[in-house]
Short mmCIF file of C-alpha atoms and ligand atoms in Angstrom, two decimals:
data_model
loop_
_atom_site.label_atom_id
_atom_site.label_comp_id
_atom_site.label_asym_id
_atom_site.label_seq_id
_atom_site.Cartn_x
_atom_site.Cartn_y
_atom_site.Cartn_z
CA MET V 54 161.36 90.92 109.32
CA LYS V 55 162.10 87.33 109.06
CA ILE V 56 164.65 86.03 106.28
CA THR V 57 165.28 82.63 105.23
CA LEU V 58 168.96 81.91 105.30
CA SER V 59 170.25 79.33 102.46
CA ASN V 60 171.06 76.46 104.72
CA GLY V 61 166.81 76.97 105.84
CA THR V 62 167.47 78.54 109.07
CA VAL V 63 164.95 81.70 109.66
CA VAL V 64 166.53 84.52 110.99
CA PRO V 65 165.30 87.73 112.19
CA VAL V 66 166.90 90.70 110.39
CA GLU V 67 166.52 94.20 111.78
CA MET V 68 164.84 97.04 109.76
CA HIS V 69 166.78 99.69 111.05
CA LYS V 70 170.18 100.87 111.41
CA ILE V 71 172.03 102.04 114.78
CA ARG V 72 173.07 105.51 114.70
CA ILE V 73 173.51 106.13 118.57
CA VAL V 74 174.64 103.81 120.70
CA GLN V 75 175.44 103.40 124.87
CA LYS V 76 178.51 101.61 126.57
CA ILE V 77 177.59 98.42 128.76
CA ASN V 78 179.63 96.42 131.05
CA LEU V 79 180.41 92.92 131.54
CA VAL V 80 181.88 92.62 135.31
CA PRO V 81 183.56 89.57 136.79
CA ALA V 82 181.04 86.97 138.19
CA GLN V 83 182.72 88.06 142.08
CA GLU V 84 181.47 91.55 141.50
CA ARG V 85 178.19 90.28 140.55
CA LEU V 86 178.02 88.28 143.44
CA ALA V 87 178.72 91.46 145.73
CA ALA V 88 176.48 93.60 143.91
CA LEU V 89 173.79 90.84 144.32
CA THR V 90 174.06 90.55 147.84
CA GLU V 91 174.08 94.42 148.22
CA ALA V 92 170.90 94.48 146.43
CA GLY V 93 169.14 91.53 148.74
CA TYR V 94 168.90 89.24 146.23
CA ASN V 95 165.93 91.41 144.02
CA THR V 96 167.26 92.10 140.66
CA PHE V 97 165.07 95.68 140.84
CA LEU V 98 167.87 96.52 143.26
CA LEU V 99 170.73 96.26 141.14
CA ARG V 100 172.72 99.38 139.73
CA THR V 101 172.90 99.05 135.83
CA LYS V 102 176.66 99.66 136.06
CA HIS V 103 176.84 96.01 137.14
CA ILE V 104 174.67 94.78 134.39
CA PHE V 105 175.26 93.50 131.07
CA LEU V 106 172.23 93.04 129.23
CA ASP V 107 169.21 94.77 131.00
CA MET V 108 166.44 92.44 130.46
CA LEU V 109 164.52 93.70 133.23
CA THR V 110 161.58 95.14 131.31
CA ASP V 111 160.72 96.58 128.11
CA SER V 112 159.34 99.63 130.07
CA GLY V 113 160.94 102.98 129.00
CA THR V 114 164.12 101.29 127.83
CA ASN V 115 163.28 100.87 124.09
CA ALA V 116 165.01 102.59 121.36
CA MET V 117 163.78 105.75 119.71
CA SER V 118 163.68 106.19 116.05
CA ASP V 119 165.42 109.59 114.42
CA ASN V 120 161.91 110.98 113.71
CA GLN V 121 161.01 110.74 117.36
CA LEU V 122 164.19 112.58 118.71
CA ALA V 123 163.67 115.13 115.95
CA ALA V 124 159.81 115.59 117.12
CA MET V 125 160.92 116.31 120.35
CA MET V 126 162.81 119.51 119.24
CA ILE V 127 159.51 121.12 118.30
CA ALA V 128 157.86 120.70 121.44
CA ASP V 129 155.60 123.45 122.42
CA ASP V 130 156.47 124.22 126.20
CA ALA V 131 153.36 125.31 127.87
CA TYR V 132 151.32 124.58 130.83
CA ALA V 133 148.10 124.84 129.12
CA GLY V 134 147.25 124.69 125.53
CA SER V 135 150.40 123.23 124.28
CA GLU V 136 150.23 122.37 120.17
CA SER V 137 152.61 119.46 121.21
CA PHE V 138 148.90 118.29 122.64
CA TYR V 139 146.77 119.11 119.66
CA ARG V 140 149.31 117.33 117.32
CA LEU V 141 148.78 113.93 119.59
CA GLU V 142 145.00 114.76 119.63
CA GLU V 143 145.11 114.48 115.67
CA THR V 144 146.93 111.62 115.52
CA VAL V 145 145.11 109.56 118.03
CA LYS V 146 142.13 110.51 115.75
CA GLU V 147 143.48 109.08 112.76
CA VAL V 148 145.34 106.21 114.56
CA LEU V 149 142.97 105.14 116.88
CA GLY V 150 139.89 106.62 115.99
CA PHE V 151 139.16 108.27 119.24
CA ASN V 152 138.15 111.88 119.70
CA TYR V 153 139.11 112.46 123.25
CA SER V 154 142.45 112.08 124.32
CA ILE V 155 144.15 112.30 127.94
CA PRO V 156 147.87 112.02 128.35
CA VAL V 157 149.01 110.47 131.83
CA HIS V 158 152.83 110.21 133.05
CA GLN V 159 152.65 106.34 132.15
CA GLY V 160 150.37 103.50 132.48
CA ARG V 161 149.67 102.91 135.81
CA ALA V 162 148.79 106.39 136.30
CA ALA V 163 146.02 105.56 133.81
CA GLU V 164 144.73 102.74 136.03
CA HIS V 165 144.89 104.88 139.04
CA LEU V 166 142.14 107.30 137.41
CA LEU V 167 140.17 104.20 136.31
CA ALA V 168 140.13 102.96 140.25
CA LYS V 169 139.06 106.47 141.30
CA VAL V 170 136.33 106.49 138.47
CA PHE V 171 134.78 103.59 137.97
CA VAL V 172 135.82 100.84 140.81
CA LYS V 173 133.64 101.41 143.94
CA PRO V 174 134.19 99.18 146.99
CA GLY V 175 132.73 95.48 146.72
CA ASP V 176 132.95 95.94 142.44
CA ASN V 177 133.99 93.07 140.45
CA VAL V 178 136.64 94.04 137.88
CA LEU V 179 137.06 91.39 135.19
CA MET V 180 139.90 91.04 133.18
CA ASN V 181 141.56 88.24 130.89
CA TYR V 182 144.74 88.59 133.13
CA HIS V 183 146.19 91.00 135.94
CA PHE V 184 149.05 92.98 135.63
CA THR V 185 150.75 93.76 138.93
CA THR V 186 149.83 97.58 138.94
CA THR V 187 146.28 97.00 137.70
CA LYS V 188 145.49 94.89 140.19
CA ALA V 189 146.75 96.91 143.15
CA HIS V 190 145.14 99.68 141.76
CA PHE V 191 141.67 97.97 141.52
CA GLU V 192 141.99 96.70 145.13
CA ILE V 193 143.21 99.61 147.03
CA ALA V 194 139.88 101.38 145.64
CA GLY V 195 137.96 98.18 147.33
CA GLY V 196 137.05 95.82 143.92
CA HIS V 197 137.77 92.35 143.33
CA VAL V 198 139.73 91.42 140.61
CA HIS V 199 138.89 88.29 138.46
CA GLU V 200 140.87 86.74 135.86
CA LEU V 201 138.85 84.79 133.30
CA PHE V 202 141.70 83.15 131.31
CA THR V 203 141.21 80.14 129.53
CA ASP V 204 142.85 76.84 130.71
CA GLU V 205 145.13 76.92 127.85
CA ALA V 206 146.55 80.20 129.71
CA MET V 207 148.58 77.97 132.44
CA ASN V 208 149.88 75.57 129.63
CA THR V 209 153.62 76.93 129.32
CA GLU V 210 154.41 74.27 126.95
CA SER V 211 151.58 75.17 124.57
CA GLN V 212 151.27 75.65 120.76
CA HIS V 213 147.91 77.80 121.29
CA PRO V 214 148.45 80.97 119.18
CA PHE V 215 146.58 82.96 121.46
CA ARG V 216 146.75 82.08 125.11
CA GLY V 217 145.42 85.54 126.32
CA ASN V 218 141.92 84.77 125.08
CA LEU V 219 139.02 85.65 127.84
CA ASP V 220 137.22 82.93 128.82
CA LEU V 221 133.43 83.46 127.64
CA GLU V 222 131.54 80.91 129.74
CA LYS V 223 133.59 82.49 132.66
CA PHE V 224 132.50 85.82 131.51
CA LYS V 225 128.61 84.93 131.39
CA ALA V 226 129.08 82.77 134.88
CA CYS V 227 130.50 86.41 136.50
CA ILE V 228 127.61 88.21 135.39
CA LYS V 229 125.20 85.92 136.46
CA LYS V 230 126.83 85.97 139.59
CA PHE V 231 127.42 89.53 140.43
CA GLY V 232 124.98 91.07 138.18
CA ALA V 233 126.32 93.73 135.72
CA ASP V 234 125.45 96.64 138.05
CA LYS V 235 128.18 95.36 139.93
CA ILE V 236 130.88 95.36 136.91
CA PRO V 237 132.41 98.39 136.32
CA PHE V 238 134.17 97.45 132.98
CA VAL V 239 135.72 94.07 131.42
CA ARG V 240 139.09 94.90 130.68
CA MET V 241 141.26 93.18 127.90
CA GLU V 242 144.98 93.18 128.08
CA ALA V 243 146.96 92.86 124.83
CA THR V 244 149.59 90.64 124.92
CA THR V 245 149.11 89.38 128.64
CA ASN V 246 152.04 90.38 130.09
CA LEU V 247 152.16 87.88 133.40
CA VAL V 248 151.32 84.83 131.27
CA GLY V 249 154.37 85.52 129.04
CA GLY V 250 153.34 88.31 126.63
CA GLN V 251 150.68 85.82 125.21
CA PRO V 252 147.86 87.67 122.54
CA PHE V 253 144.32 87.31 122.29
CA SER V 254 142.70 86.94 119.01
CA MET V 255 140.21 89.36 117.27
CA SER V 256 137.21 87.09 117.33
CA ASN V 257 137.85 86.56 120.98
CA LEU V 258 137.65 90.39 121.30
CA ARG V 259 134.67 90.80 119.06
CA GLU V 260 132.73 87.68 121.58
CA VAL V 261 133.63 89.96 124.45
CA LYS V 262 132.59 93.34 123.42
CA LYS V 263 129.61 91.87 121.97
CA LEU V 264 128.56 90.22 125.44
CA ALA V 265 129.43 93.08 127.46
CA ALA V 266 127.45 95.58 125.42
CA LYS V 267 124.49 93.08 125.81
CA HIS V 268 124.61 93.82 129.31
CA GLY V 269 125.97 97.63 129.25
CA ILE V 270 129.33 96.72 130.66
CA PRO V 271 132.11 98.81 129.30
CA LEU V 272 134.95 97.42 127.33
CA VAL V 273 138.43 98.58 128.83
CA PHE V 274 141.80 97.98 126.46
CA ASP V 275 145.14 97.86 128.02
CA GLY V 276 147.16 98.56 125.07
CA SER V 277 150.59 98.83 126.40
CA LEU V 278 151.71 96.30 124.05
CA ILE V 279 149.00 97.09 121.27
CA SER V 280 151.17 96.71 118.34
CA GLU V 281 152.67 93.06 119.37
CA ASN V 282 148.66 91.96 119.81
CA ALA V 283 148.22 93.21 116.13
CA TYR V 284 151.47 91.23 115.06
CA PHE V 285 150.70 88.32 116.32
CA MET V 286 146.91 88.53 115.31
CA LYS V 287 148.20 89.17 111.52
CA THR V 288 150.63 86.32 111.81
CA ARG V 289 148.79 83.70 113.66
CA ASP V 290 145.35 84.51 112.66
CA PRO V 291 144.53 83.65 108.57
CA SER V 292 141.55 85.58 108.81
CA CYS V 293 143.83 88.77 109.65
CA ALA V 294 146.41 87.90 107.40
CA LYS V 295 145.52 90.52 104.71
CA LEU V 296 144.95 93.54 107.16
CA SER V 297 147.92 95.80 107.89
CA ILE V 298 149.10 96.39 111.55
CA ALA V 299 147.32 100.20 111.50
CA GLU V 300 144.12 98.37 110.11
CA ILE V 301 143.94 95.83 112.91
CA VAL V 302 144.75 98.38 115.30
CA LYS V 303 141.67 100.48 114.06
CA GLU V 304 139.48 97.23 114.29
CA MET V 305 140.48 96.57 117.92
CA MET V 306 139.80 99.96 119.01
CA LYS V 307 136.60 99.90 117.08
CA LEU V 308 135.21 97.64 120.03
CA THR V 309 136.89 99.29 122.56
CA ASP V 310 135.05 102.11 124.98
CA ILE V 311 138.25 102.92 126.94
CA LEU V 312 142.00 102.78 125.72
CA TYR V 313 144.67 103.01 128.16
CA LEU V 314 148.20 102.52 127.48
CA SER V 315 151.83 102.53 128.76
CA ALA V 316 153.73 104.54 125.64
CA ARG V 317 156.68 102.94 127.44
CA LYS V 318 156.13 99.77 125.71
CA SER V 319 154.83 99.87 122.24
CA ALA V 320 155.18 103.55 121.31
CA CYS V 321 158.71 103.59 122.95
CA VAL V 322 158.58 106.98 124.74
CA ARG V 323 157.95 107.87 128.68
CA GLY V 324 154.36 108.54 129.00
CA GLY V 325 151.01 107.01 129.03
CA LEU V 326 147.87 107.78 127.24
CA MET V 327 143.95 107.20 127.73
CA ALA V 328 141.46 107.76 124.75
CA THR V 329 137.64 107.28 124.56
CA ASN V 330 134.98 108.16 122.05
CA SER V 331 132.25 108.69 125.12
CA LYS V 332 132.19 112.17 126.02
CA GLU V 333 130.71 111.07 129.51
CA TYR V 334 133.67 108.73 130.33
CA TYR V 335 136.36 111.64 129.21
CA ASP V 336 134.31 114.37 131.70
CA ARG V 337 134.51 111.82 134.81
CA ILE V 338 138.46 110.93 134.15
CA LEU V 339 139.19 114.62 133.25
CA ALA V 340 137.69 115.68 136.41
CA TRP V 341 140.87 114.18 138.34
CA LEU V 342 143.37 115.12 135.89
CA PRO V 343 144.84 118.09 137.19
CA LEU V 344 144.98 116.64 140.83
CA TYR V 345 146.99 113.41 140.19
CA GLU V 346 148.66 114.31 136.54
CA GLY V 347 148.74 117.74 135.20
CA PHE V 348 146.61 119.94 132.96
CA SER V 349 144.82 118.17 130.26
CA THR V 350 147.19 119.33 127.73
CA TYR V 351 150.11 117.52 129.06
CA GLY V 352 148.96 115.22 131.94
CA GLY V 353 151.90 114.89 133.77
CA MET V 354 154.44 114.21 130.59
CA SER V 355 156.99 116.44 129.29
CA VAL V 356 155.78 118.09 126.08
CA LYS V 357 159.19 116.77 124.30
CA GLU V 358 157.90 112.90 125.32
CA LEU V 359 154.70 113.95 123.81
CA GLU V 360 155.49 114.88 120.57
CA ALA V 361 157.70 111.61 120.64
CA MET V 362 154.46 109.78 121.57
CA THR V 363 152.76 111.09 118.66
CA VAL V 364 155.36 109.78 116.37
CA GLY V 365 155.88 106.41 118.56
CA LEU V 366 151.95 105.52 118.07
CA ARG V 367 152.24 106.53 114.14
CA GLU V 368 155.17 104.26 114.05
CA MET V 369 154.05 101.26 115.99
CA THR V 370 151.44 100.18 113.17
CA GLU V 371 154.13 99.67 110.77
CA PHE V 372 155.05 96.34 110.27
CA ASP V 373 158.62 96.95 110.51
CA VAL V 374 158.34 98.40 113.61
CA ALA V 375 156.02 96.12 115.23
CA CYS V 376 157.70 93.07 114.57
CA SER V 377 161.07 93.97 115.48
CA SER V 378 160.57 92.62 119.34
CA PRO V 379 158.57 89.38 118.90
CA GLU V 380 160.51 88.26 115.72
CA LEU V 381 163.83 88.31 118.14
CA ILE V 382 161.93 86.97 120.83
CA GLU V 383 160.74 84.05 118.82
CA TYR V 384 164.40 83.39 118.02
CA PHE V 385 165.26 83.51 121.26
CA VAL V 386 162.45 81.08 122.12
CA THR V 387 163.07 78.90 119.53
CA ARG V 388 167.14 78.62 120.58
CA LEU V 389 166.24 78.00 124.14
CA VAL V 390 163.69 75.41 123.29
CA ALA V 391 166.29 73.78 120.90
CA GLU V 392 168.86 73.89 123.92
CA GLY V 393 166.37 71.67 126.08
CA LEU V 394 165.85 74.81 128.30
CA PRO V 395 161.88 75.18 129.84
CA ALA V 396 161.23 78.41 127.70
CA VAL V 397 157.30 79.48 127.79
CA THR V 398 155.71 78.82 124.13
CA PRO V 399 154.43 80.02 122.04
CA ALA V 400 156.94 82.65 121.84
CA GLY V 401 155.06 86.17 123.35
CA GLY V 402 155.17 89.73 122.91
CA LEU V 403 157.60 91.69 125.31
CA ALA V 404 160.16 88.83 126.40
CA GLY V 405 161.51 85.48 126.70
CA HIS V 406 160.19 83.14 129.75
CA LEU V 407 161.63 80.67 131.33
CA ASP V 408 159.27 78.34 133.32
CA ALA V 409 161.01 78.01 136.68
CA LYS V 410 158.67 75.37 137.77
CA ARG V 411 160.46 73.31 135.31
CA PHE V 412 163.83 74.79 135.71
CA LEU V 413 164.09 74.34 139.23
CA PRO V 414 161.75 71.54 140.22
CA HIS V 415 163.69 70.98 143.52
CA ILE V 416 162.83 74.56 144.74
CA PRO V 417 158.96 74.63 146.49
CA GLN V 418 156.97 77.78 145.67
CA ALA V 419 157.13 78.79 149.30
CA GLN V 420 160.72 79.04 148.28
CA TYR V 421 160.46 81.60 145.28
CA PRO V 422 161.84 79.51 142.21
CA ALA V 423 161.24 82.29 139.92
CA GLY V 424 162.94 84.83 142.04
CA ALA V 425 165.81 82.39 142.46
CA LEU V 426 166.31 81.88 139.09
CA THR V 427 166.63 85.51 138.14
CA THR V 428 169.18 85.97 140.71
CA ALA V 429 170.72 82.57 139.57
CA ILE V 430 171.02 84.17 135.84
CA PHE V 431 172.34 87.41 136.85
CA LEU V 432 175.17 85.67 138.17
CA THR V 433 176.11 83.39 135.67
CA SER V 434 175.64 86.04 133.06
CA GLY V 435 175.34 89.66 133.88
CA ILE V 436 171.43 89.46 132.62
CA ARG V 437 168.96 91.07 134.85
CA SER V 438 165.56 89.42 134.38
CA MET V 439 162.74 89.97 136.46
CA GLU V 440 160.58 87.50 138.89
CA ARG V 441 157.13 87.21 137.93
CA GLY V 442 155.93 84.43 140.38
CA THR V 443 154.80 84.53 143.79
CA ILE V 444 157.54 87.28 144.88
CA SER V 445 154.92 89.31 142.62
CA MET V 446 151.96 88.35 144.23
CA ASP V 447 151.53 90.12 147.94
CA ARG V 448 150.56 88.52 150.60
CA ASP V 449 146.59 87.67 151.44
CA ALA V 450 144.91 89.53 154.65
CA GLN V 451 146.05 86.73 157.11
CA GLY V 452 149.56 87.20 155.80
CA ASN V 453 150.11 84.13 153.85
CA ASP V 454 151.84 83.76 150.40
CA VAL V 455 149.96 83.81 147.61
CA LEU V 456 151.00 81.10 145.36
CA ALA V 457 151.20 82.31 141.55
CA ASP V 458 149.87 80.55 138.91
CA LEU V 459 152.71 80.29 137.03
CA GLU V 460 156.44 80.88 138.27
CA LEU V 461 158.58 82.69 135.51
CA ALA V 462 161.73 84.47 135.01
CA ARG V 463 160.78 86.94 132.60
CA LEU V 464 163.67 88.06 129.94
CA ALA V 465 162.18 91.46 128.31
CA VAL V 466 163.42 92.25 124.87
CA PRO V 467 163.76 95.91 124.54
CA ARG V 468 162.72 97.25 121.35
CA ARG V 469 165.50 97.78 119.16
CA ALA V 470 168.15 97.81 121.87
CA TYR V 471 169.70 94.35 121.68
CA THR V 472 170.89 92.30 118.81
CA MET V 473 171.26 88.53 117.87
CA SER V 474 175.11 88.07 119.23
CA HIS V 475 173.40 89.13 122.59
CA ILE V 476 170.47 86.91 122.03
CA GLU V 477 173.25 83.99 121.74
CA TYR V 478 174.88 85.13 124.47
CA ALA V 479 172.15 84.80 126.83
CA VAL V 480 171.14 81.16 125.35
CA ASP V 481 174.67 80.10 125.89
CA ARG V 482 175.00 81.28 129.65
CA LEU V 483 171.21 80.04 130.26
CA GLY V 484 172.41 76.54 129.32
CA TRP V 485 175.10 76.81 131.44
CA LEU V 486 172.92 77.54 134.42
CA TYR V 487 170.44 74.85 133.48
CA LYS V 488 173.34 72.14 133.44
CA HIS V 489 174.36 73.35 136.99
CA ARG V 490 170.57 74.18 138.30
CA ASP V 491 171.09 71.70 141.03
CA LEU V 492 173.24 74.34 142.64
CA VAL V 493 170.55 76.73 142.88
CA GLY V 494 168.42 76.84 145.67
CA GLY V 495 165.85 78.85 147.25
CA LEU V 496 165.40 82.48 148.92
CA LYS V 497 163.45 83.79 151.74
CA PHE V 498 162.14 87.63 152.60
CA ILE V 499 164.57 89.52 155.01
CA GLU V 500 162.94 92.87 154.56
CA GLU V 501 158.92 92.74 152.85
CA PRO V 502 156.94 95.74 152.06
CA LYS V 503 153.14 94.98 151.96
CA VAL V 504 152.15 96.07 148.87
CA LEU V 505 154.20 95.61 145.67
CA ARG V 506 156.58 93.86 147.64
CA PHE V 507 158.59 92.38 144.37
CA PHE V 508 159.89 96.05 143.86
CA PHE V 509 161.86 96.91 147.15
CA GLY V 510 161.64 93.49 148.87
CA LYS V 511 164.74 92.03 150.48
CA LEU V 512 165.91 88.34 150.30
CA GLN V 513 168.31 85.80 151.23
CA PRO V 514 169.68 82.79 149.35
CA LEU V 515 169.01 79.51 152.01
CA GLY V 516 172.37 77.93 152.42
CA ASN V 517 174.76 80.51 150.88
CA TRP V 518 174.09 78.83 147.18
CA GLY V 519 175.06 82.24 145.39
CA ALA V 520 178.62 81.82 146.32
CA LYS V 521 178.67 78.26 145.46
CA LEU V 522 177.56 78.97 142.11
CA VAL V 523 179.57 81.68 141.25
CA LYS V 524 182.88 79.41 142.02
CA ALA V 525 181.49 76.87 139.86
CA PHE V 526 180.71 79.47 136.96
CA GLU V 527 184.40 80.65 137.61
CA LYS V 528 185.83 77.14 137.19
CA ASP V 529 184.37 76.87 133.83
CA PHE V 530 184.99 80.60 132.45
CA GLY V 531 187.76 81.99 134.60
CA LYS V 532 187.76 85.20 136.78
CA THR V 533 187.16 87.67 134.16
CA CYS V 534 183.42 87.56 132.88
C1 LIG W 675 153.76 98.03 132.04
C2 LIG W 675 152.08 97.97 131.86
C3 LIG W 675 151.50 98.64 132.53
C4 LIG W 675 151.99 99.89 133.62
O1 LIG W 675 152.72 100.45 132.58
P1 LIG W 675 153.30 101.55 133.50
O2 LIG W 675 154.34 102.65 132.44
O3 LIG W 675 154.89 101.03 133.47
O4 LIG W 675 153.26 102.37 134.35
C5 LIG W 675 150.05 98.35 132.64
N1 LIG W 675 149.79 97.50 131.73
C6 LIG W 675 150.46 96.41 131.26
C7 LIG W 675 150.05 95.65 130.22
C8 LIG W 675 152.01 96.78 131.19
O5 LIG W 675 152.81 95.88 130.32
#
């Protein structure tokens, strides 16, 4: 909840207390340099013992509630017919309004099944923006992914409240060009992850649904960050202001033919879900479920997590839960902007983002500025962030780099895990790095997988700049942190 202090400053105040904690370490910069070198300048390959604040992702890193943990104790272990599943099914009906629930082990498993069932070679899959695993799954199935984002989406200094909107004119043009029968579905991603967690508006979702329905195209909703999108609708769109988060979520689901989500995000557990009211879609997806995930009453999840998901789906529709991450992110972004750093605005749903093209204008995109920035951030702070730029794009068929629309260093804010003092530390060290940005250089690949290279690829700094940066850091902060 936002509270205005007597001096006029607005601060996020947590509507929970912390009852279980985990020790974290802040190791000296030289140790960080050794760890990063070992990890091939890829933050995915670091070990958590070298990491102070783990802002790589909000996937599976959120703090669970006491009620979620308690629910895990009553889980009903059974290969088939588990009561835990039936409790989930009832909750999905009540909270999301869908009769058919399909548990899957995480978000990308749902994408795999969608690709398997709906995407044929030559099909065109339309979406407001892609997510890495989404795009890979649909392309492996032979589909072409088209991102119908608005001009505002790529403006990282925007004040537009809904940069995740889908451009309806582009949608119409695609229907005309490809024909509705070559479009298996249109996908709306709630708070577009790779655009900086930016939401779409309720009116945009309504218009997308109207146009899709007119042409018999199903609307698939990626609800991994559904509660954050609902929070932004409530706080940024006057027509939604009087609705509760629960009502907004229900309203969005009325416009949805197939929901899928990674429960590792908004729902704060390690699992995933697909849901629909169409018996036909349900049957087609269910046919593949036991082969890839598991029987229909657990879908590759542990029944303990299934129980926690049931509670998590309910809790994510409470305002005090939905606001927890976006308000801390807003505080983070406001502080970064106040310090003159090129943070992406407006603040989004899962992370604070730095625009690496503006942070490191001297590094050409072919030398991966966003990747360089994430590694420089780690060296100067022990904070692990994620590259969301050209490294996150795979090469084209000719082997050329595909330059990303945006070069972002994403600093995820896992729900209920970090506090304002952590954010203040981050702002301070990022500010130091900005002042010393000329010391940071580019990267080149030394080991490069073909698909999703950002996970396991190894890189090298061009001109040993990592060691130079650490030297400058030690001059100002000493050898201990
Ligand atoms: C995280 C995420 C996924 C993938 O989910 P996993 O559980 O990590 O497999 C898909 N879509 C969006 C929008 C996400 O943020």
